[in-house]
Amino acid sequence: MPRARKIVAMDASAATAPVVAPIGLPQRLGELLVDRGLLNAADLQRALGVQAQLGGRLGQILVRLGALSEDSLLPVLAEQLGMPVLVAAEWPQDAAALRLDPALGIVADWFIDQGVVVWTDAEGRCRLAARDPLDPAVNELLEARLPPAWAWRLVRAQELERLLDAFQRANRAVADEDDDIGHLRELAEEAPVIELVNNLLAQAMDRGASDIHVEPGEDRFSVRFRVDGVLHEVLALPLSRFAAVASRIKLISGMDIAERRLPQDGRLSARVSGREVDVRASAVPGVHGESIVMRLLPKEREDLSLERLGFEPADLARFRRWATEPHGIVLVTGPTGSGKSTTLYATLESINDRAEKIITVEDPVEYQVPGITQIQANAEIGYTFARALRAILRQDPDVVMIGEIRDRETAEIAIQAALTGHLVFSTLHTNDAVSAFTRLVDMGVEPFLVATSVRAVQAQRLLRRLCGACSAPAEVLPQVAAVIAPYVPAGETPDWRRAVGCPACQGTGYRGRVGIYELVEVDAALQGMVMQRATAADMRRAADAQGGRTLRHDGLLKAFRGLTTVDEVARVTGGALDALDERDAIDAARPVEP
């Protein structure tokens, strides 16, 4: 491997380097990234401008600006510089591999101050990683002191933090520093912490994560990404690093870093991995520190359409009919993260023909829809859903969308709007469709108002979609096939499949999600039951008489077609599918709808 000083001569990211690479030298980093489609020319010019003003390595600047992720940068940087990326086989096996040899004549504090880690891998080779492995002063000293076979390795920022912490502990580093507010602010503004948080955001975007969870424990804190509705741990670091990371997240999202006893909410907009994204942050005090969750809301989203959400053709036609009703309430129910807002946004886009006035009241406004007036509620200043609704009813709307019916006051105003000629869309947190009626009554709304205003209710969940690159055929229990048989169109053959796992899906076997739906229309029979305060079980039987599918049946139909697995349906809808209940047995005997 070339010596470090030779590598420095090949650096394509130094602030003083010319814009065009001289003949005989490798192609510059920015050119390589653009050629591979990882970076656009505008972001490159922006980064070069920052580099000209402030100096620094181009790769680090690009990551900090959010132009691309570190995972995209490192392979290209490794090719350009001839520095391999650290692989698992070279990772230090224990503390002994990280202990400094006194014969080197370099104290551990120097390595820590410079952000450099040196260790011996499993085969006895000397390996190094650093925040800036091209620093001439660092390379000059190391060349004079280290054995001849040493070599640099490129690592992600979070891996370097783990190495530095292990190196510090192995060499008996100084005790924990004071955590006063001034020091926390300094930590939050240090380059390694900034890079770590930026890289977490970039990795989450690259993996298609919806949330980032930063959770402190007794001696370590973990970072988990929610991908396709399931949490995956991606990083664990010592608890001593948590204060800096938490302070950085709170600082950039507008929270008070001095407040650690009360819950806080914050938000920020950033450019991450080349995409614009809104981030909603929440910090809640726990036993070992604040649990922090960041919800990622990309601004550049794919075009929403009801056809792409997973509706069966008959259900889609039915839902479209509801969306064109002249008045009444259409509710979409389900737990947090079940895709309710996405369904409502797609619905509004489908009916937005500029012939009607559409107004929404949301907290927060997750996506901006052209041609629609969207209002941000703010309970902190008293601008609640109810207060906003009173105001917008004087705006002559035809269609109103309420982000969520949370209390009696909001529910009653929504019902008044529906009874005075407005079409109202909203969401509720319930387990199934018919529970929406009992939920509204439990809020204190009169049953006759619920029965006369609500036109239809849809319950939904999101199932993980099988990875198209690695799924394999599977067999299912006869009972499961029997349950779904009445709902399968004539002549359709089964395609039961199972999850396997491959690099394309991060080894999970799933990639993306698809919705499952239960649609219930308020007919005369159900309307009478709501007015009589019937039990949820009785209303369930009345809804079943309409001939629709339950969430479980809709999920099994998608598993029958190879879109997901039976195990995934069981995970999302609950219960074991090998033990059929009485209702399933009745449903299995029901004829197929034409």
XYZ file of C-alpha atoms in Angstrom:
594
model
C 0.000 0.000 0.000
C 1.360 3.547 -0.782
C 2.667 5.643 2.015
C 0.376 8.263 3.541
C 2.282 11.217 2.025
C 1.819 9.723 -1.425
C -1.877 9.401 -0.748
C -2.075 13.048 0.267
C -0.759 14.016 -3.173
C -3.733 12.149 -4.654
C -6.329 13.914 -2.477
C -9.176 15.241 -4.618
C -10.904 17.061 -1.783
C -8.309 19.519 -0.420
C -9.410 23.128 -0.314
C -6.437 24.396 -2.369
C -6.669 21.792 -5.157
C -7.326 23.069 -8.710
C -10.762 22.531 -10.219
C -9.478 20.338 -13.073
C -7.343 17.285 -12.319
C -3.847 17.394 -13.889
C -2.982 14.761 -16.469
C -1.823 11.549 -14.800
C -3.675 12.102 -11.508
C -6.872 10.236 -10.558
C -10.239 11.789 -11.382
C -11.376 14.209 -8.706
C -13.873 13.177 -6.061
C -16.608 15.538 -7.218
C -16.278 14.362 -10.818
C -16.440 10.721 -9.745
C -19.585 11.313 -7.708
C -21.293 13.184 -10.544
C -20.291 10.535 -13.098
C -21.831 7.802 -10.942
C -25.093 9.700 -10.535
C -24.615 10.076 -6.774
C -24.360 13.871 -6.872
C -25.770 16.613 -9.076
C -23.636 19.399 -10.468
C -25.466 22.130 -8.526
C -24.693 20.486 -5.176
C -21.064 20.025 -6.227
C -20.679 23.716 -7.072
C -22.339 24.675 -3.804
C -19.936 22.452 -1.846
C -16.916 23.797 -3.756
C -18.026 27.316 -2.847
C -18.207 26.389 0.844
C -14.813 24.704 0.559
C -13.268 27.807 -1.023
C -14.541 29.968 1.842
C -14.058 27.704 4.843
C -11.648 24.992 3.698
C -12.027 21.354 4.638
C -12.425 18.089 2.765
C -14.971 18.057 -0.033
C -16.446 14.706 1.034
C -17.127 15.908 4.563
C -18.669 19.132 3.244
C -20.989 17.209 0.917
C -22.201 15.019 3.788
C -22.736 18.010 6.073
C -24.697 19.825 3.369
C -26.905 16.760 2.958
C -25.967 16.358 -0.709
C -25.301 12.641 -0.275
C -24.924 10.041 2.447
C -21.683 8.734 3.903
C -22.569 5.234 2.701
C -22.620 6.559 -0.875
C -19.430 8.578 -0.418
C -17.070 6.025 1.148
C -16.841 3.466 -1.722
C -16.040 6.250 -4.203
C -13.551 7.843 -1.824
C -11.900 4.465 -1.263
C -11.496 4.008 -5.020
C -10.098 7.489 -5.502
C -7.626 7.456 -2.602
C -6.676 3.799 -2.580
C -7.793 3.528 1.045
C -10.031 0.500 1.610
C -13.167 0.761 3.707
C -12.889 -1.016 7.052
C -14.322 -4.543 6.941
C -15.522 -6.669 9.843
C -12.475 -8.984 9.755
C -10.174 -6.041 10.556
C -12.226 -4.690 13.453
C -10.362 -4.796 16.823
C -11.331 -7.989 18.622
C -10.860 -6.770 22.198
C -9.389 -4.014 24.362
C -5.914 -5.556 24.133
C -5.841 -4.855 20.390
C -6.405 -1.151 21.101
C -3.799 -0.684 23.839
C -0.871 1.477 22.826
C 2.669 0.122 22.855
C 4.699 2.389 25.183
C 7.604 2.019 22.746
C 5.754 4.223 20.278
C 6.416 7.247 22.424
C 2.982 8.739 21.660
C 0.501 9.206 24.464
C -3.142 8.173 24.099
C -4.324 11.776 24.579
C -2.616 12.778 21.318
C -4.565 10.125 19.390
C -7.833 11.177 21.044
C -7.235 14.885 20.390
C -6.445 14.190 16.727
C -9.385 11.805 16.337
C -7.069 8.924 15.408
C -7.405 5.271 16.444
C -4.657 2.698 16.026
C -5.085 -1.026 16.636
C -3.886 -4.490 15.678
C -6.277 -6.653 13.700
C -6.774 -10.420 14.062
C -3.774 -11.128 11.792
C -1.451 -8.807 13.680
C -1.489 -5.987 11.116
C -1.434 -2.356 12.214
C -4.578 -0.489 11.149
C -5.630 3.126 11.646
C -8.774 5.202 11.255
C -9.179 8.950 11.688
C -11.447 11.898 11.139
C -8.927 13.174 8.589
C -6.520 10.428 7.476
C -4.943 12.871 4.974
C -3.671 15.309 7.607
C 0.053 15.797 6.684
C 1.166 16.475 10.266
C -0.540 13.314 11.537
C 0.928 11.205 8.741
C 4.436 12.593 9.262
C 4.484 11.645 12.943
C 2.918 8.223 12.363
C 5.375 7.342 9.592
C 8.223 8.051 11.964
C 6.819 5.988 14.861
C 4.685 3.122 13.492
C 5.936 -0.165 12.024
C 6.289 -0.233 8.209
C 3.152 -2.289 7.438
C 0.578 0.150 8.884
C -2.316 1.286 6.713
C -5.335 3.592 6.891
C -8.913 2.409 6.706
C -11.915 4.564 5.836
C -14.810 4.291 8.310
C -18.196 5.857 8.804
C -18.415 8.599 11.432
C -20.463 6.461 13.804
C -17.959 3.587 13.541
C -15.122 5.998 14.305
C -16.981 7.180 17.401
C -17.243 3.584 18.593
C -13.542 3.019 17.923
C -12.519 6.218 19.696
C -14.564 5.319 22.742
C -13.142 1.806 22.902
C -9.620 3.204 22.375
C -10.166 5.723 25.149
C -11.372 3.088 27.603
C -8.621 0.656 26.656
C -5.985 3.275 27.390
C -7.569 4.555 30.595
C -8.724 7.881 29.243
C -9.864 10.762 31.374
C -13.077 10.560 33.350
C -16.399 11.884 32.149
C -16.475 15.610 31.619
C -18.792 18.058 33.286
C -22.208 18.160 31.650
C -23.080 21.781 32.315
C -25.212 23.517 29.709
C -22.336 25.492 28.197
C -20.352 22.316 27.732
C -23.360 20.522 26.193
C -23.712 23.333 23.669
C -20.026 23.057 22.821
C -20.367 19.305 22.375
C -23.397 19.756 20.130
C -21.396 22.066 17.853
C -18.323 19.848 17.536
C -17.658 18.496 14.065
C -17.718 14.772 15.037
C -21.135 15.115 16.678
C -22.504 17.103 13.737
C -21.257 14.440 11.328
C -22.676 11.619 13.439
C -26.175 13.130 13.549
C -26.054 14.073 9.847
C -24.972 10.555 8.948
C -27.790 9.027 10.995
C -30.288 11.153 9.080
C -28.690 10.244 5.752
C -28.629 6.515 6.511
C -32.252 6.631 7.619
C -33.257 8.318 4.357
C -31.246 5.834 2.282
C -32.935 2.901 4.015
C -36.402 4.384 3.643
C -36.894 4.753 7.402
C -39.875 6.697 8.718
C -38.486 7.284 12.236
C -35.172 7.405 14.098
C -35.225 6.328 17.760
C -32.356 7.397 20.039
C -32.773 5.498 23.303
C -30.465 5.672 26.349
C -29.905 2.597 28.520
C -27.989 1.854 31.696
C -24.505 2.001 30.160
C -25.115 2.436 26.420
C -27.545 4.133 24.095
C -28.932 2.668 20.911
C -30.159 4.081 17.621
C -32.967 2.253 15.839
C -34.605 2.934 12.474
C -38.239 2.125 11.789
C -38.255 0.663 8.289
C -41.548 -0.557 6.832
C -43.119 -0.327 10.280
C -40.501 -2.468 12.095
C -37.640 -1.190 14.273
C -34.065 -2.263 13.462
C -31.083 -1.429 15.659
C -28.305 0.171 13.610
C -25.945 1.555 16.224
C -25.011 1.251 19.898
C -22.625 3.678 21.591
C -21.476 4.246 25.194
C -23.771 6.386 27.317
C -20.996 8.959 27.690
C -21.646 9.987 24.073
C -25.377 10.367 24.527
C -25.385 13.900 25.996
C -23.626 15.311 22.923
C -25.893 13.505 20.439
C -29.087 14.405 22.315
C -27.991 18.042 22.648
C -27.235 18.231 18.931
C -30.661 16.894 17.974
C -32.409 19.243 20.419
C -30.349 22.209 19.268
C -31.084 21.834 15.552
C -34.777 21.096 16.147
C -35.359 24.204 18.269
C -35.716 22.537 21.678
C -34.257 23.774 24.957
C -31.100 21.762 25.631
C -31.200 22.821 29.299
C -34.628 21.242 29.852
C -34.331 17.518 30.549
C -37.233 16.997 32.960
C -40.240 17.754 30.726
C -41.308 16.463 27.299
C -40.446 18.692 24.356
C -41.303 18.821 20.667
C -39.301 20.394 17.882
C -38.945 20.414 14.138
C -36.475 21.301 11.432
C -36.070 21.251 7.678
C -32.879 19.859 6.190
C -31.312 18.555 3.021
C -30.396 14.935 3.640
C -28.785 12.546 1.161
C -29.697 14.896 -1.672
C -33.364 15.239 -0.653
C -35.334 17.893 1.207
C -36.927 16.542 4.374
C -38.957 17.868 7.305
C -38.088 16.334 10.664
C -40.409 16.300 13.671
C -38.489 15.620 16.883
C -39.809 14.560 20.282
C -37.871 14.246 23.546
C -39.387 12.477 26.564
C -37.545 12.058 29.917
C -36.783 8.487 30.944
C -34.946 6.679 33.729
C -31.573 6.767 31.953
C -32.066 9.981 29.994
C -34.277 11.442 27.309
C -35.747 9.162 24.671
C -35.617 11.037 21.370
C -37.628 10.157 18.271
C -37.329 11.893 14.906
C -40.098 11.446 12.312
C -38.832 11.920 8.744
C -41.230 13.525 6.264
C -39.638 13.841 2.802
C -40.876 16.891 0.907
C -40.127 15.313 -2.467
C -42.603 12.471 -2.378
C -43.897 10.229 -5.085
C -47.208 11.216 -6.621
C -49.995 10.016 -4.358
C -52.869 8.150 -5.941
C -55.509 5.895 -4.478
C -54.673 3.233 -7.087
C -51.185 2.757 -5.620
C -52.266 2.222 -2.010
C -53.427 -1.396 -2.299
C -57.206 -1.163 -2.657
C -59.013 -4.029 -4.345
C -60.881 -2.725 -7.430
C -64.346 -3.077 -5.842
C -63.177 -1.369 -2.630
C -61.528 1.437 -4.614
C -64.745 2.113 -6.507
C -66.658 2.106 -3.237
C -64.252 4.519 -1.545
C -64.254 6.853 -4.567
C -68.054 6.993 -4.328
C -67.778 8.025 -0.670
C -65.294 10.752 -1.618
C -67.835 12.342 -3.966
C -70.722 12.472 -1.472
C -72.206 15.982 -1.204
C -72.071 15.993 2.601
C -71.413 13.809 5.621
C -68.373 12.451 7.452
C -65.992 9.832 6.068
C -63.659 8.457 8.741
C -60.345 6.653 8.259
C -59.310 4.707 11.359
C -56.269 2.851 12.573
C -53.320 3.199 14.964
C -50.423 5.607 14.541
C -48.346 4.752 11.486
C -51.087 2.883 9.623
C -51.118 5.241 6.636
C -54.290 7.199 7.462
C -52.864 10.586 6.462
C -51.498 9.185 3.212
C -54.935 7.850 2.311
C -56.571 11.206 3.026
C -53.977 13.167 1.048
C -54.445 10.815 -1.913
C -58.209 11.242 -1.583
C -57.980 15.032 -1.602
C -55.733 14.972 -4.663
C -58.194 12.694 -6.449
C -61.131 15.110 -5.938
C -59.177 18.355 -6.303
C -60.521 19.553 -9.644
C -60.436 23.258 -8.614
C -64.236 23.353 -8.737
C -64.558 23.092 -4.945
C -62.971 24.826 -1.978
C -60.936 22.295 0.040
C -59.514 23.266 3.450
C -57.554 21.106 5.879
C -56.742 21.547 9.562
C -53.685 19.511 10.573
C -51.106 19.207 13.311
C -48.652 19.138 11.702
C -49.094 19.706 7.968
C -47.175 16.660 6.748
C -47.377 17.233 2.983
C -48.233 20.351 1.041
C -50.880 19.734 -1.626
C -51.163 22.315 -4.430
C -54.572 23.927 -4.803
C -55.687 23.163 -1.231
C -55.753 25.553 1.729
C -53.899 23.837 4.578
C -53.983 25.223 8.119
C -51.508 24.334 10.863
C -53.112 23.954 14.296
C -51.044 25.045 17.291
C -52.397 24.036 20.690
C -49.595 25.907 22.507
C -51.107 29.252 21.514
C -54.710 28.054 21.851
C -55.241 27.507 18.120
C -56.806 24.062 18.499
C -58.582 21.906 15.940
C -61.947 23.129 17.249
C -61.001 26.806 17.065
C -59.564 26.412 13.572
C -62.693 24.571 12.428
C -64.949 27.401 13.588
C -62.862 29.818 11.550
C -62.707 27.803 8.337
C -66.460 27.217 8.251
C -66.691 30.958 7.534
C -64.337 30.437 4.548
C -67.100 28.875 2.421
C -65.495 25.401 2.113
C -67.020 22.485 0.213
C -64.674 19.821 1.607
C -62.980 19.876 5.023
C -60.231 17.534 6.177
C -59.500 17.341 9.917
C -56.187 15.751 10.809
C -57.674 13.900 13.778
C -60.838 14.019 15.901
C -59.327 14.100 19.390
C -62.100 15.416 21.629
C -65.813 16.051 21.929
C -65.618 19.696 20.846
C -63.844 18.859 17.587
C -66.227 15.960 16.921
C -69.320 18.124 17.442
C -68.083 20.889 15.133
C -67.220 18.290 12.480
C -70.736 16.871 12.774
C -72.250 20.352 12.500
C -70.223 20.930 9.336
C -71.431 17.624 7.889
C -75.062 18.378 8.714
C -74.857 21.815 7.082
C -73.787 20.591 3.665
C -70.026 19.962 3.924
C -68.115 16.789 3.158
C -65.761 16.102 6.077
C -62.801 13.712 6.099
C -61.039 12.856 9.330
C -59.153 10.151 11.224
C -59.713 8.306 14.497
C -57.504 5.977 16.483
C -59.520 2.753 16.684
C -58.776 -0.924 16.124
C -61.445 -1.542 13.492
C -64.131 0.287 11.539
C -67.176 -0.229 13.768
C -65.263 0.895 16.859
C -65.380 4.412 15.412
C -69.055 4.713 16.356
C -68.524 3.695 19.993
C -65.456 5.943 20.168
C -67.453 9.009 19.126
C -70.250 8.149 21.566
C -67.681 7.644 24.344
C -66.387 11.157 23.620
C -69.835 12.448 24.592
C -71.414 12.931 21.159
C -75.115 12.069 21.024
C -75.708 8.741 19.185
C -78.332 10.226 16.848
C -75.802 12.852 15.705
C -73.225 10.141 14.986
C -75.770 8.017 13.118
C -77.042 10.853 10.929
C -73.701 12.487 10.094
C -71.227 9.621 9.531
C -71.571 8.189 6.021
C -68.802 5.584 6.044
C -65.787 4.313 7.977
C -62.639 2.712 6.668
C -60.127 0.877 8.867
C -56.625 0.217 7.561
C -53.191 -1.158 8.356
C -49.893 -1.401 6.488
C -48.265 -4.748 5.674
C -44.649 -5.138 4.650
C -44.406 -6.022 0.972
C -42.218 -8.987 0.022
C -38.862 -8.212 -1.566
C -39.122 -8.965 -5.264
C -35.506 -10.113 -5.433
C -35.516 -12.914 -2.860
C -39.009 -14.160 -1.928
C -39.587 -17.899 -2.331
C -42.673 -20.134 -2.764
C -44.336 -21.368 0.429
C -47.127 -23.628 1.626
C -49.833 -22.591 4.056
C -52.106 -24.457 6.438
C -55.310 -25.772 4.849
C -57.347 -23.736 7.351
C -55.783 -20.513 6.115
C -56.469 -21.352 2.483
C -60.060 -22.225 3.390
C -60.644 -18.882 5.117
C -59.586 -16.845 2.104
C -61.088 -19.096 -0.575
C -64.520 -17.352 -0.626
C -62.879 -13.998 -1.368
C -60.681 -15.139 -4.264
C -62.027 -14.301 -7.748
C -62.838 -17.328 -9.855
C -59.909 -18.751 -11.807
C -57.168 -17.007 -9.805
C -54.326 -19.315 -8.728
C -52.529 -18.989 -5.382
C -49.006 -17.612 -5.093
C -48.219 -18.087 -1.395
C -44.662 -16.962 -0.662
C -42.230 -16.554 2.229
C -39.573 -13.976 3.117
C -35.916 -14.925 2.594
C -33.662 -11.865 2.859
C -30.966 -10.394 0.607
C -28.787 -7.266 0.368
C -31.517 -5.424 -1.555
C -33.871 -5.622 1.448
C -31.219 -5.381 4.190
C -31.760 -9.061 4.965
C -35.358 -8.565 6.141
C -37.104 -10.238 3.203
C -39.413 -7.230 2.827
C -39.195 -3.986 0.918
C -41.930 -1.367 0.937
C -45.466 -1.619 2.268
C -48.996 -2.169 1.003
C -52.285 -1.261 2.653
C -55.087 -3.556 3.807
C -58.563 -2.161 4.259
C -61.948 -2.778 5.846
C -64.812 -0.650 4.509
C -68.097 -0.194 6.376
C -70.960 1.919 5.051
C -73.573 3.342 7.400
C -76.764 1.768 6.024
C -80.201 1.825 7.658
C -79.531 -1.246 9.811
C -76.238 0.064 11.164
C -77.656 3.540 11.632
C -80.407 2.159 13.843
C -77.930 0.171 15.926
C -75.768 3.260 16.533
C -78.815 5.217 17.698
C -79.740 2.377 20.078
C -76.190 2.290 21.522
C -75.693 -1.304 20.395
C -72.534 -3.129 21.403
C -69.514 -3.232 19.105
C -70.101 -6.988 18.619
C -73.646 -6.401 17.382
C -72.526 -3.635 15.046
C -69.759 -5.934 13.833
C -72.329 -8.501 12.755
C -74.342 -5.808 10.969
C -71.204 -4.661 9.133
C -70.370 -8.258 8.164
C -73.802 -8.567 6.590
C -72.713 -5.950 4.031
C -70.413 -8.603 2.530
C -67.074 -6.826 2.836
C -63.755 -8.221 3.993
C -62.144 -7.701 7.368
C -58.582 -6.441 7.690
C -57.388 -10.018 8.152
C -59.217 -11.265 5.074
C -57.860 -8.423 2.954
C -54.356 -9.205 4.222
C -54.712 -12.910 3.454
C -55.914 -12.066 -0.045
C -52.700 -10.114 -0.608
C -50.682 -13.035 0.790
C -52.583 -15.345 -1.596
C -51.325 -13.179 -4.460
C -47.698 -13.203 -3.284
C -47.540 -9.570 -2.162
C -46.803 -10.426 1.481
C -46.643 -13.419 3.819
C -49.156 -15.078 6.125
C -46.797 -14.398 9.042
C -46.850 -10.686 8.249
C -50.656 -10.704 8.169
C -50.684 -12.400 11.596
C -48.183 -9.877 12.975
C -50.205 -6.864 11.881
C -53.776 -8.080 12.449
C -53.001 -10.051 15.626
C -53.693 -13.628 16.675
C -52.588 -16.990 15.318
C -53.888 -17.896 11.884
C -53.844 -21.633 12.557
C -56.658 -21.327 15.107
C -59.775 -20.162 13.280
C -62.482 -18.514 15.324
C -66.220 -18.881 14.817
C -66.434 -15.778 12.700
C -63.758 -17.091 10.337
C -65.678 -20.333 9.971
C -68.818 -18.382 9.050
C -66.868 -16.204 6.638
C -65.333 -19.269 4.983
C -68.808 -20.418 3.977
C -69.814 -17.071 2.492
C -70.106 -17.054 -1.328
C -67.856 -14.846 -3.443
C -69.258 -11.485 -4.394
C -69.817 -11.037 -8.131
